[in-house]
XYZ file of C-alpha atoms in Angstrom:
499
model
C 7.325 -3.396 -23.601
C 10.480 -1.927 -22.616
C 11.933 -3.366 -19.506
C 15.184 -3.021 -17.461
C 15.905 -6.594 -17.162
C 15.025 -10.110 -18.515
C 11.627 -11.139 -17.222
C 12.740 -13.907 -15.050
C 15.863 -12.157 -13.668
C 14.023 -10.766 -10.573
C 12.650 -14.074 -9.646
C 15.702 -16.369 -10.106
C 18.826 -14.211 -9.413
C 20.932 -14.987 -6.189
C 21.288 -12.289 -3.351
C 24.763 -11.628 -4.514
C 23.633 -11.059 -8.078
C 20.755 -8.844 -6.997
C 22.738 -6.493 -4.678
C 25.370 -6.101 -7.321
C 22.932 -5.207 -9.945
C 20.894 -2.992 -7.709
C 24.022 -0.884 -6.951
C 25.291 -0.452 -10.578
C 21.653 0.348 -11.477
C 21.437 2.985 -8.535
C 24.684 4.628 -9.379
C 23.982 5.096 -13.079
C 20.282 6.076 -12.267
C 21.390 8.832 -9.661
C 24.046 10.017 -11.969
C 22.096 10.311 -15.226
C 18.565 10.879 -14.278
C 18.042 11.543 -10.547
C 20.715 14.266 -9.836
C 20.662 16.222 -13.078
C 16.842 16.431 -13.448
C 15.478 16.326 -9.762
C 15.410 19.924 -8.244
C 15.250 18.390 -4.867
C 17.615 15.644 -5.206
C 20.301 17.997 -6.751
C 20.024 20.248 -3.771
C 19.805 17.257 -1.283
C 23.136 15.323 -2.689
C 25.009 18.612 -2.892
C 24.206 19.542 0.661
C 25.177 16.121 1.725
C 28.213 15.913 -0.569
C 27.581 12.411 -1.807
C 29.101 11.068 -4.923
C 27.005 8.179 -6.175
C 30.359 6.645 -7.429
C 30.930 6.009 -3.601
C 27.833 3.585 -3.296
C 29.726 0.269 -3.182
C 27.589 -1.830 -0.803
C 24.026 -1.624 0.629
C 25.333 -0.296 3.740
C 26.732 2.722 1.787
C 23.162 3.453 1.310
C 23.320 5.194 4.931
C 25.417 7.961 3.145
C 22.235 9.269 1.367
C 19.727 11.478 2.745
C 16.343 10.089 3.836
C 13.323 11.448 1.962
C 10.367 12.084 4.414
C 6.697 12.705 3.777
C 6.993 16.169 4.796
C 9.418 16.903 2.031
C 6.959 16.062 -0.516
C 4.236 18.571 0.917
C 3.588 21.797 -0.595
C 3.941 24.868 1.611
C 2.843 28.723 1.215
C 6.386 29.436 0.748
C 7.017 26.610 -1.771
C 3.589 26.092 -3.407
C 5.102 23.693 -6.143
C 7.316 21.734 -3.571
C 6.073 18.142 -4.891
C 7.225 19.244 -8.457
C 10.729 19.270 -7.266
C 10.600 15.367 -7.476
C 9.542 15.203 -10.822
C 12.259 14.352 -13.503
C 12.382 17.566 -15.610
C 15.040 16.725 -18.372
C 17.500 19.376 -19.451
C 18.254 19.007 -23.238
C 21.819 20.415 -22.629
C 22.573 18.068 -20.248
C 20.975 15.019 -22.090
C 23.090 16.092 -25.350
C 26.237 15.501 -23.623
C 25.546 11.943 -22.190
C 27.468 9.490 -23.995
C 24.418 7.015 -23.862
C 22.150 9.503 -25.717
C 25.018 10.434 -28.241
C 25.265 6.793 -29.060
C 21.602 6.264 -29.547
C 21.547 9.321 -31.937
C 24.318 7.791 -34.151
C 22.613 4.735 -34.284
C 18.896 5.440 -34.645
C 19.042 9.331 -35.486
C 18.153 12.365 -33.328
C 14.349 12.196 -34.497
C 14.140 8.781 -33.205
C 15.940 9.298 -29.989
C 13.659 12.676 -29.449
C 10.618 10.526 -29.687
C 12.143 8.145 -27.091
C 12.982 10.620 -24.646
C 9.311 12.307 -24.875
C 8.128 8.824 -23.996
C 10.503 8.590 -21.223
C 9.866 11.948 -19.708
C 6.515 13.381 -20.766
C 3.998 12.942 -17.794
C 0.931 11.079 -18.726
C -0.923 9.881 -15.710
C -1.275 11.347 -12.088
C -2.048 9.450 -8.881
C -2.222 10.959 -5.298
C -1.796 10.007 -1.663
C -4.976 9.620 0.056
C -4.409 12.581 2.398
C -5.621 11.390 5.434
C -3.029 12.540 7.734
C -1.667 15.547 5.424
C -2.482 17.160 2.153
C -2.585 14.728 -0.753
C 0.634 14.513 -2.816
C 0.466 14.053 -6.638
C 2.786 11.509 -8.185
C 3.135 11.651 -12.105
C 3.844 8.805 -14.314
C 5.190 8.672 -17.842
C 4.942 6.126 -20.520
C 8.060 4.569 -19.166
C 6.414 4.384 -15.805
C 3.353 2.868 -17.194
C 5.348 0.081 -18.994
C 6.713 -0.810 -15.511
C 3.416 -0.344 -13.708
C 1.897 -2.853 -16.157
C 5.049 -5.356 -15.907
C 4.641 -5.102 -12.150
C 0.906 -6.080 -12.442
C 1.723 -8.959 -14.629
C 4.199 -9.987 -12.001
C 1.509 -9.815 -9.358
C -0.943 -11.955 -11.160
C 2.070 -14.396 -11.748
C 2.860 -14.626 -7.987
C -0.616 -14.781 -7.006
C -0.843 -17.756 -9.296
C -3.845 -16.315 -11.319
C -4.540 -17.462 -14.865
C -5.241 -15.824 -18.019
C -8.661 -17.549 -18.383
C -9.710 -16.421 -15.281
C -12.191 -13.603 -14.859
C -10.836 -10.699 -12.736
C -13.232 -8.079 -11.162
C -11.437 -4.759 -9.820
C -13.435 -3.395 -7.310
C -11.392 -0.554 -6.020
C -13.077 2.829 -6.362
C -12.554 4.811 -9.428
C -9.978 7.320 -8.376
C -6.476 8.758 -8.981
C -5.018 6.345 -6.593
C -2.518 3.562 -7.082
C -4.874 0.766 -5.980
C -7.159 1.274 -8.865
C -4.736 1.795 -11.409
C -2.386 -1.077 -10.758
C -5.368 -3.521 -10.472
C -6.283 -2.124 -14.049
C -2.766 -2.312 -15.582
C -2.428 -5.642 -13.979
C -5.149 -7.016 -16.024
C -3.624 -5.255 -19.394
C -0.300 -6.912 -18.567
C -1.573 -10.402 -17.903
C -3.722 -10.245 -21.011
C -6.781 -11.366 -18.913
C -10.347 -10.163 -18.290
C -10.539 -7.611 -15.715
C -13.945 -5.626 -15.311
C -13.439 -2.633 -13.147
C -16.842 -1.725 -11.098
C -15.685 1.550 -9.438
C -16.340 -0.222 -6.174
C -19.167 0.802 -3.770
C -19.246 4.421 -4.889
C -20.861 4.053 -8.324
C -23.189 0.755 -8.143
C -23.271 0.484 -4.355
C -22.885 -2.830 -2.577
C -26.028 -4.281 -3.956
C -25.319 -3.256 -7.518
C -21.834 -4.940 -7.274
C -23.418 -8.003 -5.977
C -25.800 -8.223 -9.010
C -23.310 -7.373 -11.819
C -20.837 -10.070 -10.141
C -23.489 -12.593 -10.218
C -23.873 -11.999 -13.775
C -20.104 -11.962 -14.834
C -19.123 -14.791 -12.348
C -15.296 -13.858 -11.766
C -12.889 -16.208 -10.324
C -10.911 -13.497 -8.784
C -12.104 -10.451 -6.769
C -9.746 -7.629 -6.095
C -10.571 -4.990 -3.529
C -10.339 -3.178 -0.379
C -10.834 -5.887 2.586
C -13.559 -3.957 4.386
C -15.485 -3.415 1.080
C -14.984 -7.273 -0.093
C -16.232 -8.474 3.341
C -19.282 -6.265 3.238
C -19.917 -7.542 -0.425
C -19.600 -11.137 0.400
C -22.117 -10.725 3.429
C -24.586 -8.835 1.100
C -24.146 -11.544 -1.535
C -24.506 -14.391 1.268
C -27.739 -12.255 2.702
C -29.227 -12.732 -1.091
C -28.406 -16.264 -1.155
C -26.161 -15.869 -4.048
C -23.888 -18.995 -5.146
C -20.369 -18.198 -6.426
C -19.029 -21.506 -6.885
C -16.350 -20.535 -9.270
C -14.607 -17.966 -6.878
C -10.660 -18.942 -6.609
C -8.925 -15.861 -5.087
C -9.798 -12.774 -3.032
C -6.815 -10.170 -3.704
C -7.003 -7.323 -0.991
C -5.145 -4.085 -0.901
C -5.227 -0.837 0.764
C -5.872 -1.939 4.507
C -4.201 -4.326 6.751
C -5.166 -8.126 6.551
C -4.975 -9.778 9.941
C -5.252 -13.529 9.869
C -8.689 -13.340 11.539
C -10.132 -11.275 8.653
C -8.595 -13.828 6.074
C -10.514 -16.592 8.026
C -13.692 -14.670 7.718
C -13.550 -14.142 4.128
C -12.697 -17.726 3.539
C -15.887 -18.777 5.540
C -18.189 -16.299 3.449
C -16.756 -17.571 0.480
C -17.527 -21.055 1.340
C -21.020 -20.032 2.289
C -21.241 -18.832 -1.193
C -20.723 -22.270 -2.546
C -16.927 -21.695 -3.433
C -14.053 -24.342 -2.517
C -10.811 -23.543 -1.008
C -10.096 -19.860 -1.808
C -6.668 -17.897 -1.747
C -6.799 -14.825 0.559
C -3.805 -12.651 -0.597
C -2.709 -9.422 0.667
C -0.847 -6.795 -1.548
C 1.345 -4.190 -0.406
C 1.631 -0.999 -2.149
C 2.151 2.689 -1.556
C 1.906 5.720 -4.015
C 5.528 6.634 -3.596
C 6.568 3.277 -5.014
C 4.113 3.780 -8.048
C 3.433 0.018 -7.933
C 2.439 -2.813 -5.412
C 3.612 -6.202 -4.335
C 1.795 -9.706 -4.038
C 2.002 -12.610 -1.593
C 2.186 -16.035 -3.182
C -0.394 -18.644 -2.293
C 0.575 -20.746 0.790
C -0.513 -24.380 0.939
C -3.447 -25.125 3.232
C -2.743 -23.983 6.830
C 0.507 -22.382 5.657
C 1.641 -18.874 6.853
C 1.562 -15.861 4.505
C 4.674 -15.933 2.187
C 5.690 -12.384 2.316
C 5.459 -9.668 -0.255
C 7.578 -10.523 -3.113
C 9.553 -7.272 -4.249
C 10.962 -6.525 -7.642
C 14.777 -5.888 -6.995
C 15.062 -4.388 -10.844
C 12.469 -1.619 -10.126
C 13.261 -0.603 -6.523
C 15.507 -1.125 -3.594
C 14.000 -1.887 -0.290
C 15.808 -1.412 3.240
C 14.526 -1.929 6.625
C 15.798 0.502 9.208
C 15.393 1.241 12.672
C 12.859 4.041 13.047
C 14.690 5.713 16.053
C 18.316 5.484 15.043
C 17.762 5.500 11.025
C 20.401 2.631 10.782
C 19.695 -0.411 8.502
C 18.641 -3.548 10.654
C 19.747 -7.195 10.015
C 17.870 -9.506 7.785
C 14.736 -10.697 9.504
C 14.555 -8.215 12.063
C 11.583 -5.733 12.434
C 11.765 -1.981 11.608
C 10.493 0.774 8.849
C 10.564 0.281 5.490
C 12.363 2.515 3.091
C 12.268 2.675 -0.587
C 14.435 3.651 -3.461
C 13.282 3.909 -6.849
C 15.719 2.328 -9.533
C 13.952 3.087 -12.915
C 11.239 5.491 -12.400
C 10.590 8.692 -14.338
C 7.852 11.339 -13.451
C 7.784 11.637 -9.949
C 10.892 9.680 -8.113
C 11.913 9.178 -4.360
C 15.306 8.153 -3.157
C 15.492 6.446 0.489
C 11.817 7.302 1.222
C 10.786 6.684 4.875
C 7.340 5.120 4.248
C 6.418 5.411 8.004
C 5.190 1.485 7.645
C 6.573 -1.122 10.051
C 7.233 -4.774 8.969
C 7.238 -6.932 12.090
C 9.146 -9.899 10.359
C 11.584 -8.060 8.339
C 13.416 -8.324 5.247
C 14.447 -11.786 3.740
C 16.721 -12.742 0.777
C 16.341 -16.562 1.053
C 14.088 -18.272 -1.680
C 10.405 -18.431 -0.912
C 9.491 -21.802 0.593
C 6.244 -22.037 -1.428
C 7.128 -20.458 -4.903
C 11.015 -20.989 -5.184
C 11.295 -17.103 -6.267
C 14.653 -15.624 -4.927
C 13.559 -12.062 -4.915
C 13.803 -10.377 -1.622
C 10.543 -10.440 0.598
C 8.912 -8.414 3.183
C 7.645 -10.940 5.770
C 5.179 -10.322 8.487
C 2.668 -7.647 9.176
C 2.652 -4.137 8.215
C 1.568 -1.220 10.505
C 1.926 2.330 10.553
C 4.931 3.456 12.710
C 2.740 6.533 13.646
C -0.356 4.658 14.662
C 0.109 4.677 18.651
C -1.785 7.530 19.953
C -2.112 8.906 23.727
C -5.577 8.858 25.127
C -4.519 11.579 27.658
C -7.424 11.353 30.222
C -7.806 10.764 34.055
C -10.359 7.880 32.942
C -7.290 5.946 30.759
C -4.538 7.480 32.776
C -2.609 8.574 29.536
C -2.383 5.012 28.341
C -0.887 4.518 25.062
C -2.965 2.610 22.824
C -1.398 0.660 19.779
C -4.341 0.588 17.349
C -2.206 -1.945 14.985
C -2.616 -4.702 17.872
C -5.822 -3.693 18.657
C -7.232 -3.837 15.056
C -5.648 -7.422 14.767
C -7.091 -8.427 18.071
C -10.480 -7.525 17.139
C -10.292 -9.051 13.500
C -9.269 -12.190 14.801
C -12.213 -12.512 17.157
C -14.576 -15.502 16.034
C -18.042 -14.361 15.690
C -17.376 -10.424 15.525
C -18.169 -9.475 12.108
C -17.613 -5.651 11.130
C -16.475 -3.469 13.880
C -15.558 0.262 14.074
C -13.822 2.136 17.000
C -15.020 5.577 17.903
C -13.124 7.845 20.040
C -14.899 10.842 21.579
C -15.472 13.078 24.642
C -17.799 12.441 27.505
C -20.979 14.552 26.800
C -18.981 16.006 23.835
C -17.574 18.299 26.370
C -13.720 18.961 25.269
C -12.703 19.307 29.055
C -14.388 15.679 29.824
C -12.649 12.432 29.596
C -12.269 10.299 26.579
C -14.910 7.856 25.744
C -14.157 4.478 23.535
C -17.249 3.197 21.760
C -17.007 0.001 19.763
C -19.804 -0.320 16.994
C -20.123 -3.828 16.032
C -22.289 -6.388 13.895
C -22.455 -10.166 14.187
C -24.816 -12.987 12.847
C -24.853 -14.558 16.147
C -27.432 -12.228 18.114
C -27.791 -14.818 20.788
C -24.311 -14.842 21.637
C -23.895 -11.035 22.053
C -23.087 -10.914 25.773
C -20.291 -13.612 25.338
C -18.862 -11.320 22.600
C -19.164 -8.336 24.547
C -17.028 -9.972 27.176
C -14.517 -11.244 24.611
C -14.304 -7.683 23.198
C -13.724 -6.113 26.567
C -10.967 -8.625 27.503
C -9.210 -8.109 24.132
C -9.185 -4.401 24.737
C -7.649 -4.737 28.244
C -5.071 -7.204 26.910
C -4.048 -5.632 23.706
C -4.260 -1.897 24.999
C -5.000 -1.906 28.678
C -7.813 0.235 28.409
C -11.591 -0.850 28.222
C -14.322 0.467 25.620
C -16.976 2.324 27.590
C -19.757 0.936 25.358
C -20.403 -1.675 22.684
C -23.343 -0.689 20.400
C -24.748 -3.367 18.070
C -25.848 -2.798 14.385
C -26.868 -4.745 11.546
C -24.415 -5.030 8.776
C -26.055 -2.370 6.642
C -25.723 0.149 9.304
C -22.172 -0.618 9.862
C -21.505 -0.634 6.134
C -22.857 3.069 6.221
C -20.770 4.066 9.190
C -17.646 2.578 7.501
C -18.128 4.787 4.380
C -18.546 2.090 2.089
C -19.289 3.418 -1.463
C -18.295 7.142 -0.222
C -14.876 6.984 0.833
C -11.502 5.427 -0.876
C -10.593 3.771 2.481
C -13.252 2.772 4.960
C -13.248 4.265 8.443
C -12.446 1.494 11.001
C -11.065 3.941 13.718
C -12.840 7.126 13.991
C -11.560 9.945 16.340
C -14.318 12.615 16.634
C -12.518 14.321 19.884
C -11.604 17.779 19.335
C -7.915 18.320 18.059
C -7.319 20.901 20.905
C -9.198 22.441 23.733
C -11.064 25.864 23.206
C -9.114 28.891 24.238
C -9.838 30.233 27.624
C -12.624 32.964 27.689
C -10.888 36.546 28.415
C -11.882 37.870 32.022
């Protein structure tokens, strides 16, 4: 497999070595691949008047223009806008690059042509989910699939899995990063990895039945789906003592949810189970893993791959880099992608602990880490009504407050208008499930109090459901990402009637 660095370099190099190598790699990547072959960045760097040779420190990255999600969206005027981010090689440019000339002299033109086709020809397409905007396609070449495979292997190693373990990939079959990263992780780690397609193919009950036969040690999937799956297995009195790890992706993983998942695994006969979160996004074309903490230890942070990408944390208001260990928005720059490439991409994700370069206290790896909870910068909404007096609600904080509440199982927040009248005030309805029917009154009081503490608003109603009903409401088996916050309010008021 072709890689850009020795297998262990990313995990053992010092911060100074990492920074020096990243800057050298970035300058070369921009000069020989991005600016010549990406229509978007050729324009962007020309308009900014930035020469890659001027990048001599990490602070110099601020000379480069940001890429925002809107830049990737196709428009009626530019229906192929996302294609401008794909590296489309120009044979005339390549034929004058010293590196290509040298390879042709050593190996022959035919061999170099085959290598360049492997480097640049698109083979796989993934897509953003399109929840807040139109889906954006990202293409992978064979070069990218090598990286995706190696990134998956690193995830397995960071998560302290073993090749002899059986792994179950429970992400839905879909053109999205989560499924393909798990699939290629199994290949890269040379381990058994069963892909079930999640709830959409077999349903929750079908997955439980299949897993009961295969007996995997590691389950990989969406947190909400794994929660419902383990509850279903418990309801059927299954015994899965072999479970060792639950690897979660695609949603936030509050500490309370980790605790609930460990309790469910224990009820299935498993011993201590690692509940590990991953962080990935379509634009990075790979995902990152936590390493297992000791019992009672805090999450270790997402271990990054400094040879494949460069991560900054910025103040979302000013766009300036923040100091190490300070919260801010995550910005990603690819260092070795082909196909679709992004440079200084503003993810819209906020890390509340920050970026750390000190070695991990648990595993000793020296790669940079993103530490703390990750949430969407944009996930603060205004409930502009007389009833709540225009209160700003941070749903990131509210979700953590509900997930951390003992006794509360699955939940969903529904926003709607009173009497479904667009001129009326907002209503907040909490749909909830719990095994402790006798304690519902106390739980309702706790839910109301947590709303007041976290958001300074109170729910209008709390409606109790059995787990199967809430599983259907979440969209398990129907949606790629289950719906935990559902806004049924009109996007705008209807136009006034003419006189």
